[in-house]
Short mmCIF file of C-alpha atoms in Angstrom, two decimals:
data_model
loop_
_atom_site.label_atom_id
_atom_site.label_comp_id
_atom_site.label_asym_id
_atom_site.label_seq_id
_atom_site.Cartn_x
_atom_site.Cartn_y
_atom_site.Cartn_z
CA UNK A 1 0.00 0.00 0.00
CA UNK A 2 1.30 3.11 -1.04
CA UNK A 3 1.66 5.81 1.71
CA UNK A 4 1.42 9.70 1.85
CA UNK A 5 1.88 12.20 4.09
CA UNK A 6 -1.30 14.24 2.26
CA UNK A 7 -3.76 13.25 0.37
CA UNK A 8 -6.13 15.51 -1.27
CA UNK A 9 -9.78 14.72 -2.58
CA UNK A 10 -10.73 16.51 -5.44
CA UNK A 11 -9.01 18.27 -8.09
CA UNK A 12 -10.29 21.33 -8.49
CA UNK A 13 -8.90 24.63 -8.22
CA UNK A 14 -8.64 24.44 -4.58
CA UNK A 15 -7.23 20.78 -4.38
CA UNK A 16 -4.88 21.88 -7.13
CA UNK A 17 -3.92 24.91 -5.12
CA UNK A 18 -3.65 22.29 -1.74
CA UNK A 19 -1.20 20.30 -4.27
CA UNK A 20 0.97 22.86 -5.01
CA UNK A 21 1.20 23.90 -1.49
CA UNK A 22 1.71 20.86 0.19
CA UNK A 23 3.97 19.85 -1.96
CA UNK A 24 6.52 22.48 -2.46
CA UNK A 25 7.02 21.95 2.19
CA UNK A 26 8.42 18.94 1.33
CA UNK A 27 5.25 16.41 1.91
CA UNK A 28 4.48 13.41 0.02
CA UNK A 29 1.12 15.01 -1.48
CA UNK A 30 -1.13 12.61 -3.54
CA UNK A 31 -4.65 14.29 -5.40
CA UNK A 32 -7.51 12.33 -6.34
CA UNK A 33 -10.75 12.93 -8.17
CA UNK A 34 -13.44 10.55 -9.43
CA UNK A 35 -13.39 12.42 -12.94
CA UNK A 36 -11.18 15.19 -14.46
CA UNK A 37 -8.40 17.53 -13.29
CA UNK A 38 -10.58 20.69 -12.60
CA UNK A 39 -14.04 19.47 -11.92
CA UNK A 40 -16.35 22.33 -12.06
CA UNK A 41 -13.71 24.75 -12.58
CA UNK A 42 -13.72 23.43 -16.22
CA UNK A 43 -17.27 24.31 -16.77
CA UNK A 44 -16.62 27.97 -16.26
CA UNK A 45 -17.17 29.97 -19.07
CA UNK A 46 -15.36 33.01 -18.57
CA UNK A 47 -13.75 34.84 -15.61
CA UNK A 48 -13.10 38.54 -15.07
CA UNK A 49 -12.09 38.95 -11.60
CA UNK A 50 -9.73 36.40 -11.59
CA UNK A 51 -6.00 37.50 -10.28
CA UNK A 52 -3.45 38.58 -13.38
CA UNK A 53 -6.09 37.57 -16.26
CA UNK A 54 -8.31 40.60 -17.61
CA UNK A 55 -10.41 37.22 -19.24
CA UNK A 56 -9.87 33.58 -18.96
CA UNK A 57 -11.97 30.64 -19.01
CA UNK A 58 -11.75 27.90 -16.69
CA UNK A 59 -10.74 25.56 -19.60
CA UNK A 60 -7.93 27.69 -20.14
CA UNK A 61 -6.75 28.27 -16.54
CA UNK A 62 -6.92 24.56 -15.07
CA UNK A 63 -4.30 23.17 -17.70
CA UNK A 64 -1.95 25.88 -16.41
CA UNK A 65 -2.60 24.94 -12.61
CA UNK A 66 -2.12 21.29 -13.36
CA UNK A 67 0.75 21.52 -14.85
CA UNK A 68 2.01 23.92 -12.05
CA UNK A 69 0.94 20.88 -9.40
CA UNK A 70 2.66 18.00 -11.10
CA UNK A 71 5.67 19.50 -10.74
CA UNK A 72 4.65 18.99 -6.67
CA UNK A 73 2.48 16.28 -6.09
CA UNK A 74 0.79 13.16 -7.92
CA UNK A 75 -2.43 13.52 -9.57
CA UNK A 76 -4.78 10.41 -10.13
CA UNK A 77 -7.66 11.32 -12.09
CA UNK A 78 -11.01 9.12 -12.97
CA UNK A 79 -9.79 7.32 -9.56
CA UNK A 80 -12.90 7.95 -6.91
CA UNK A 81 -12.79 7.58 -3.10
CA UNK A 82 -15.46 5.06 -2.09
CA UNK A 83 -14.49 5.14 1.50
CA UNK A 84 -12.09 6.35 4.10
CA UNK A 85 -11.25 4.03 7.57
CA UNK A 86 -9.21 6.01 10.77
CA UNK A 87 -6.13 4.18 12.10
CA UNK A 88 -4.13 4.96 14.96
CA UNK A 89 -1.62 7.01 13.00
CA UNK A 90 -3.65 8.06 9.95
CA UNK A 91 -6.39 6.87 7.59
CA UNK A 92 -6.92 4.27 4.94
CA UNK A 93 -8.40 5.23 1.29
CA UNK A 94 -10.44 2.76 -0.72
CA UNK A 95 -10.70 3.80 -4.31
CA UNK A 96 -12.36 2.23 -7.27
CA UNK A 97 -8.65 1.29 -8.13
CA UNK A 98 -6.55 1.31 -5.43
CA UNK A 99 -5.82 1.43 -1.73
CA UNK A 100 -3.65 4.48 -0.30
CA UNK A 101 -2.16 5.09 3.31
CA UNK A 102 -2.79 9.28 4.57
CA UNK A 103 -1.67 10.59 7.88
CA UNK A 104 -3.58 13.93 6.46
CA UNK A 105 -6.56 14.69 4.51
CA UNK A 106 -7.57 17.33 2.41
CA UNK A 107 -11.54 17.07 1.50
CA UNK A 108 -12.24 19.33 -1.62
CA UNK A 109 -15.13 17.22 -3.00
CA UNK A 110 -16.65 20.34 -4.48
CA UNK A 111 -20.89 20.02 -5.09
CA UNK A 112 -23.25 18.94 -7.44
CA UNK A 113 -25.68 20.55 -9.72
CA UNK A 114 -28.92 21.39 -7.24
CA UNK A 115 -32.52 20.23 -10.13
CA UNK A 116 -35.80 21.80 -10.35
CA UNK A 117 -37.08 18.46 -9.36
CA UNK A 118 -39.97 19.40 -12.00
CA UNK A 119 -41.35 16.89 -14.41
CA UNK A 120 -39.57 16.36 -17.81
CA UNK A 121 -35.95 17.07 -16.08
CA UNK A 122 -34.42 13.80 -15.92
CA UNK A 123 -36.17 12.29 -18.62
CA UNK A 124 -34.94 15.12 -21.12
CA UNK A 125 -31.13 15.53 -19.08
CA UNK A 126 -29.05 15.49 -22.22
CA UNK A 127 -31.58 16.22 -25.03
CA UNK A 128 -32.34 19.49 -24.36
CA UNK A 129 -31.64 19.95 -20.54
CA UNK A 130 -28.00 21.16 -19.60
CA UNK A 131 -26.14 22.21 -16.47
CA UNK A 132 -23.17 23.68 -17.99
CA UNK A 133 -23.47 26.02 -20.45
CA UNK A 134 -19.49 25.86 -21.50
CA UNK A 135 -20.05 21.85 -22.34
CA UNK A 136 -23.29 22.16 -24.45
CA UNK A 137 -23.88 25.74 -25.35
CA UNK A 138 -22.54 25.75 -28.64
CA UNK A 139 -25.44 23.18 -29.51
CA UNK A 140 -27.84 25.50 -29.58
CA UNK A 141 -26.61 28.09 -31.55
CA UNK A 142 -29.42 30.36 -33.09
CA UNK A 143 -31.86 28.25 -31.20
CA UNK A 144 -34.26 29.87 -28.02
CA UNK A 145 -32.96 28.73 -25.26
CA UNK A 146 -33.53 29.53 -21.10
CA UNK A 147 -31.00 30.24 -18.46
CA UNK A 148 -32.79 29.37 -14.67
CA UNK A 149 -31.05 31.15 -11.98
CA UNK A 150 -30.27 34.66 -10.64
CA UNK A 151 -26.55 34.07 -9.27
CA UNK A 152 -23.69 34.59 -10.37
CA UNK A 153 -23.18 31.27 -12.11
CA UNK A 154 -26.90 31.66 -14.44
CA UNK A 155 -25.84 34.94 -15.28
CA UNK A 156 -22.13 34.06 -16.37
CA UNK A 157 -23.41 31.65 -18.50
CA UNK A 158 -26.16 33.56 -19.89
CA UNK A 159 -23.44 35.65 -21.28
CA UNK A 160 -21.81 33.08 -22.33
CA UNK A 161 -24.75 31.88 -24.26
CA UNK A 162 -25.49 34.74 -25.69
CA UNK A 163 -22.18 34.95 -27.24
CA UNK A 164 -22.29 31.81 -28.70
CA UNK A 165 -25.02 33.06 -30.98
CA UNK A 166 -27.89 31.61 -28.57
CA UNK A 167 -31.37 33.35 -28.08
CA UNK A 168 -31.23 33.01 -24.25
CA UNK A 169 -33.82 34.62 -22.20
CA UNK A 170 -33.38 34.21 -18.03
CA UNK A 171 -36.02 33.15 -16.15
CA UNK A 172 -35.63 33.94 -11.81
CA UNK A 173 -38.00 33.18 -9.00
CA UNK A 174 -37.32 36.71 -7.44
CA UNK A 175 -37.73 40.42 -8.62
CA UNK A 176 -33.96 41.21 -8.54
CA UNK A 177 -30.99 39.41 -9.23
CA UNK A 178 -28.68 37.87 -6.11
CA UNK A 179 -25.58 38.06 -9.10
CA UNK A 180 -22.95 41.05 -8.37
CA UNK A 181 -24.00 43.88 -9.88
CA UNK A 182 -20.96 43.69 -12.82
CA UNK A 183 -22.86 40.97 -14.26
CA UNK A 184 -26.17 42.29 -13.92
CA UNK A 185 -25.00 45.56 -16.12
CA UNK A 186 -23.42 43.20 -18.36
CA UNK A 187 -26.67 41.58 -18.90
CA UNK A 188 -28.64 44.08 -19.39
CA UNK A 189 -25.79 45.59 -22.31
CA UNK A 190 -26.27 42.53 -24.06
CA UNK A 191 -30.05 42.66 -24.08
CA UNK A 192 -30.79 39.39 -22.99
CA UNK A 193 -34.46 39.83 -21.90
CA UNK A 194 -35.58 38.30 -18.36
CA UNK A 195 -38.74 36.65 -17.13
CA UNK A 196 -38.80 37.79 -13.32
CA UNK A 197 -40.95 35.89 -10.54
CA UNK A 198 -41.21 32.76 -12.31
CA UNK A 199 -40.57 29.31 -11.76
CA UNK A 200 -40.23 26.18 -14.36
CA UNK A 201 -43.36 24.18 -13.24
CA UNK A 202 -42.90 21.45 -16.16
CA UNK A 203 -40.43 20.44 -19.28
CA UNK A 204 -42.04 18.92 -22.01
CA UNK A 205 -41.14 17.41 -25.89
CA UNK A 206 -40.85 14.39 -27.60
CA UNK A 207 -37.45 13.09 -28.22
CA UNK A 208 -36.32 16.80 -27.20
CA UNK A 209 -37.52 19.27 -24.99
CA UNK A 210 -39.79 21.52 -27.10
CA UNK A 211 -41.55 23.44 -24.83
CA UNK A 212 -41.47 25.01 -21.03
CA UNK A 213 -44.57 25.46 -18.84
CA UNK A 214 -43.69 28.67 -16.42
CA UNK A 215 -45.57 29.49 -12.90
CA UNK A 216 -45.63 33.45 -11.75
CA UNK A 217 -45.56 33.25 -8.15
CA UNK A 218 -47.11 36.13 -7.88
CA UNK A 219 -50.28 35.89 -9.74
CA UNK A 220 -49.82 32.09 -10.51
CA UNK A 221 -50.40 32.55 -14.07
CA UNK A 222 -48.78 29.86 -16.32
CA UNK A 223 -47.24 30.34 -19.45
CA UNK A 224 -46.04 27.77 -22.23
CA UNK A 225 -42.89 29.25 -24.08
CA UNK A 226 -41.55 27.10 -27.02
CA UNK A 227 -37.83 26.55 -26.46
CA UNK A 228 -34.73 24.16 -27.92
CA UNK A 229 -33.31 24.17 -24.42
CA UNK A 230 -32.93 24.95 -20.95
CA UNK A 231 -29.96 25.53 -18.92
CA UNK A 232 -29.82 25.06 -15.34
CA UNK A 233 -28.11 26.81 -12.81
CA UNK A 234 -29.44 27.22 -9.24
CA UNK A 235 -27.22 26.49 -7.10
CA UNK A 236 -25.26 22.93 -5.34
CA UNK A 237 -25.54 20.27 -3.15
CA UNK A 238 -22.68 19.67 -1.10
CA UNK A 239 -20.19 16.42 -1.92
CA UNK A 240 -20.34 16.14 2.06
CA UNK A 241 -21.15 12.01 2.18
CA UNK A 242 -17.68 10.90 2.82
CA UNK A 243 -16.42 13.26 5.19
CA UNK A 244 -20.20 12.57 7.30
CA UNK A 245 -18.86 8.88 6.92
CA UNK A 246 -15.83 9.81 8.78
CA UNK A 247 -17.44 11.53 11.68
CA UNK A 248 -16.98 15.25 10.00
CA UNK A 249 -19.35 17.73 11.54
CA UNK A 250 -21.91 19.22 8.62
CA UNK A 251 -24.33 22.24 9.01
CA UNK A 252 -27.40 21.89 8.44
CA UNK A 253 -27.19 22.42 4.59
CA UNK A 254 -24.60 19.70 4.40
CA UNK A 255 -21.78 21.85 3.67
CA UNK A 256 -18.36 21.08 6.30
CA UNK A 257 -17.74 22.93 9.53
CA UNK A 258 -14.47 24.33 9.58
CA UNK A 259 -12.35 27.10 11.63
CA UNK A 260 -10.19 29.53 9.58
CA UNK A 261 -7.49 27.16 9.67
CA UNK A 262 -9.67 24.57 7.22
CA UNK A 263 -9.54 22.33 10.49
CA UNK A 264 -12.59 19.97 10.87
CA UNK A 265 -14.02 18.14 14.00
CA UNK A 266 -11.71 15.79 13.23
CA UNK A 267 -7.79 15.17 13.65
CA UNK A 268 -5.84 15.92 10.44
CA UNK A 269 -8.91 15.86 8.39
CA UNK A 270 -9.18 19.51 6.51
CA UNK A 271 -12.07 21.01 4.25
CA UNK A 272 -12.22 23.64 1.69
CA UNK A 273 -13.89 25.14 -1.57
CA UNK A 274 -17.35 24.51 -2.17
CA UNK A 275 -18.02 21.57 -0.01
CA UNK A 276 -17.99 24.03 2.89
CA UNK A 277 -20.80 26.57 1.48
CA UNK A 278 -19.12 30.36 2.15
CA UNK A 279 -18.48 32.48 -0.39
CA UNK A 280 -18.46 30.13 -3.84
CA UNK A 281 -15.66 31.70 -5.89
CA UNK A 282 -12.49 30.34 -7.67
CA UNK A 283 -10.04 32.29 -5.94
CA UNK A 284 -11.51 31.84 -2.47
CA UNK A 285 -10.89 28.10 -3.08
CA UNK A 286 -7.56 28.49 -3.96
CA UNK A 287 -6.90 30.75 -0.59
CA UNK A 288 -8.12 28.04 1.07
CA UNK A 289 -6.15 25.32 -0.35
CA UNK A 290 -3.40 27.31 0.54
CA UNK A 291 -4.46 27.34 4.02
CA UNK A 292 -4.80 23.91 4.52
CA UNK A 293 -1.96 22.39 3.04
CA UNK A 294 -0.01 24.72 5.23
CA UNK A 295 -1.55 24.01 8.77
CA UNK A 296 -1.89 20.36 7.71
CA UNK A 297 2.12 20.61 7.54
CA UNK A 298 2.71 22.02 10.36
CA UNK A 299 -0.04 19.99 12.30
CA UNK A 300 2.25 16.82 10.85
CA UNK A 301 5.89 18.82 11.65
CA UNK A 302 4.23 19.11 15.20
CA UNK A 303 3.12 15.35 15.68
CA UNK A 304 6.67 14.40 14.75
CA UNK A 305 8.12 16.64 17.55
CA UNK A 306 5.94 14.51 19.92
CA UNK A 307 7.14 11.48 19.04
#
C-alpha cells in the first residue's frame, strides 16, 4: 500500500492549489478525483475577476494549474474515493482502483448541480436539458434557449450563451438578481431579456424538450414558451457524504464545519472550496487550499516533535 503524508480529494482549483502547497514543504502530497483535473472549474465559461487575467476561461486556466501541481504532487484522475477508515496514525483510502495510506486529509469534494425536481428534467437531461453552459452551449446556436437562476453562475453563463449566438432569455424566481452587480449591467448591455418571478413548473417534448410550462408566483399565471433548451443553474448540493462517513461535523445544509485554519471536527482531516458553502468563488478556493496544506504541515511537523 502506497503511503502519503497528504492526500487531497478533489481536483479542483482548490485541491490543485492544496497540491501545489503541500507539496513544495516537502510532503508526500497525492490528489484524487473521481473524474477530471478541474471538476467544475472546467465548466466555467469566462472569468473577469480572476487575479493577473483581464479574461480567462476555466478551460484555459486549469491546464496551467495542473501543470504547475505535477511539478509537486501526484495527480490520479477518474480514480474515486469510495471510502475512508481512521487508524491509529492516519487513515486508509479505498478507491475504485486502489488502496492508499494518509496521515492527512484534504476534502475538496466540491458540489453537485442542485434540479428543479420538476417533471420532464431527468427524462430530457441530455436532449435538451443542460447544467453547464461551456459543455453544451454551442449546440444550440441560433436556437431559443432559457438560463434558470439569478446568481452569479446563471448569469455568467447567460453571457456566455449569448455569445455563442444563442437566443437566451433568463427566467428567476425573485424580482432582482442575487448576481454582483458587474454581471447584472453586463446583462442588461447585451439585451438578454428576463422573465422575473417565475418558476419552471414542467419540461415537455418528444425526443427533445420543445416546450417550457412557467408558474408566476405572484399571480400564478402559467405560461407555455416554445424553447430548444434549458440551462440550469441554481445552485449545489454539497459532496459532504464521505467526510459525514468519517465523523466530520456538517451544518445543516450539508456543507463542512471548519475554523479559519480549514480544520474539521476531526484530527488531520481539513475542508475547503465549495463543499464548505461560504463564499463560492475560484479564488476563495484556492486561498483556502493554501491554508490547509499549510496548517496540515505544520499539524504533521508538530506530531513528529511529539514522538
Amino acid at each position: 500500500m502506497e503511503e502519503y503524508d497528504i492526500i487531497i480529494i478533489g481536483a479542483g482549483p482548490g485541491g490543485l492549489t492544496a497540491g501545489l502547497y503541500a507539496g513544495r514543504q516537502g510532503t508526500k502530497t497525492l490528489i484524487l478525483d473521481k473524474g477530471l483535473t478541474g471538476g467544475a472549474g472546467l465548466m466555467v465559461p469566462s472569468m473577469e475577476n480572476y487575479p493577473g487575467f483581464d479574461l480567462i476561461a476555466g478551460m484555459s486556466l486549469i491546464p496551467k494549474m495542473k501543470a504547475q501541481t505535477e511539478k509537486n504532487a501526484e495527480i490520479h484522475e477518474m480514480e474515486g474515493v469510495e471510502s475512508i477508515d481512521r487508524i491509529d496514525n492516519g487513515f486508509i483510502l479505498k478507491t475504485t482502483k486502489d488502496e492508499y495510506f494518509a496521515k492527512s486529509i484534504i476534502i475538496a469534494t466540491g458540489a453537485t448541480h442542485r434540479k428543479l425536481e420538476v417533471p420532464g428534467e431527468d427524462h430530457y437531461n441530455g436532449f435538451g436539458v443542460s447544467y453547464c453552459a461551456t459543455c453544451d452551449g454551442l449546440l444550440y446556436k441560433d436556437k431559443d434557449i432559457l438560463m434558470i437562476g439569478g446568481g452569479n453562475s446563471a448569469l455568467q453563463e447567460a453571457i456566455f450563451l449569448n455569445n455563442v449566438g444563442c437566443n437566451v432569455t433568463v427566467v428567476h424566481r425573485r424580482d432582482e438578481f442575487r448576481a454582483e452587480k458587474y454581471l447584472q449591467n453586463k446583462l442588461k448591455e447585451k439585451g438578454i431579456p428576463v422573465i422575473w418571478n417565475s418558476v419552471v413548473e414542467e419540461i415537455k417534448g418528444s425526443q427533445m424538450v420543445e416546450s417550457v410550462i412557467l408558474s408566476n408566483i405572484k399571480d400564478n399565471s402559467k405560461q407555455e414558451l416554445k424553447v430548444q433548451g434549458i440551462f440550469i443553474a441554481i445552485g449545489d448540493v454539497p459532496s459532504s457524504e464521505l467526510a459525514k462517513e468519517l465523523g466530520v461535523n456538517v451544518n445543516k445544509y450539508n456543507q463542512i464545519i471548519t475554523d479559519k485554519t480549514q480544520r474539521t471536527n476531526v484530527e488531520n482531516v481539513y475542508a475547503i472550496g465549495d463543499v464548505t458553502g461560504g463564499v463560492k468563488q475560484w479564488v476563495v478556493a484556492c486561498g483556502e487550499g493554501a491554508i490547509a496544506a499549510t496548517y496540515a504541515y505544520q499539524d504533521l511537523e508538530q506530531t513528529k516533535k511529539r514522538e
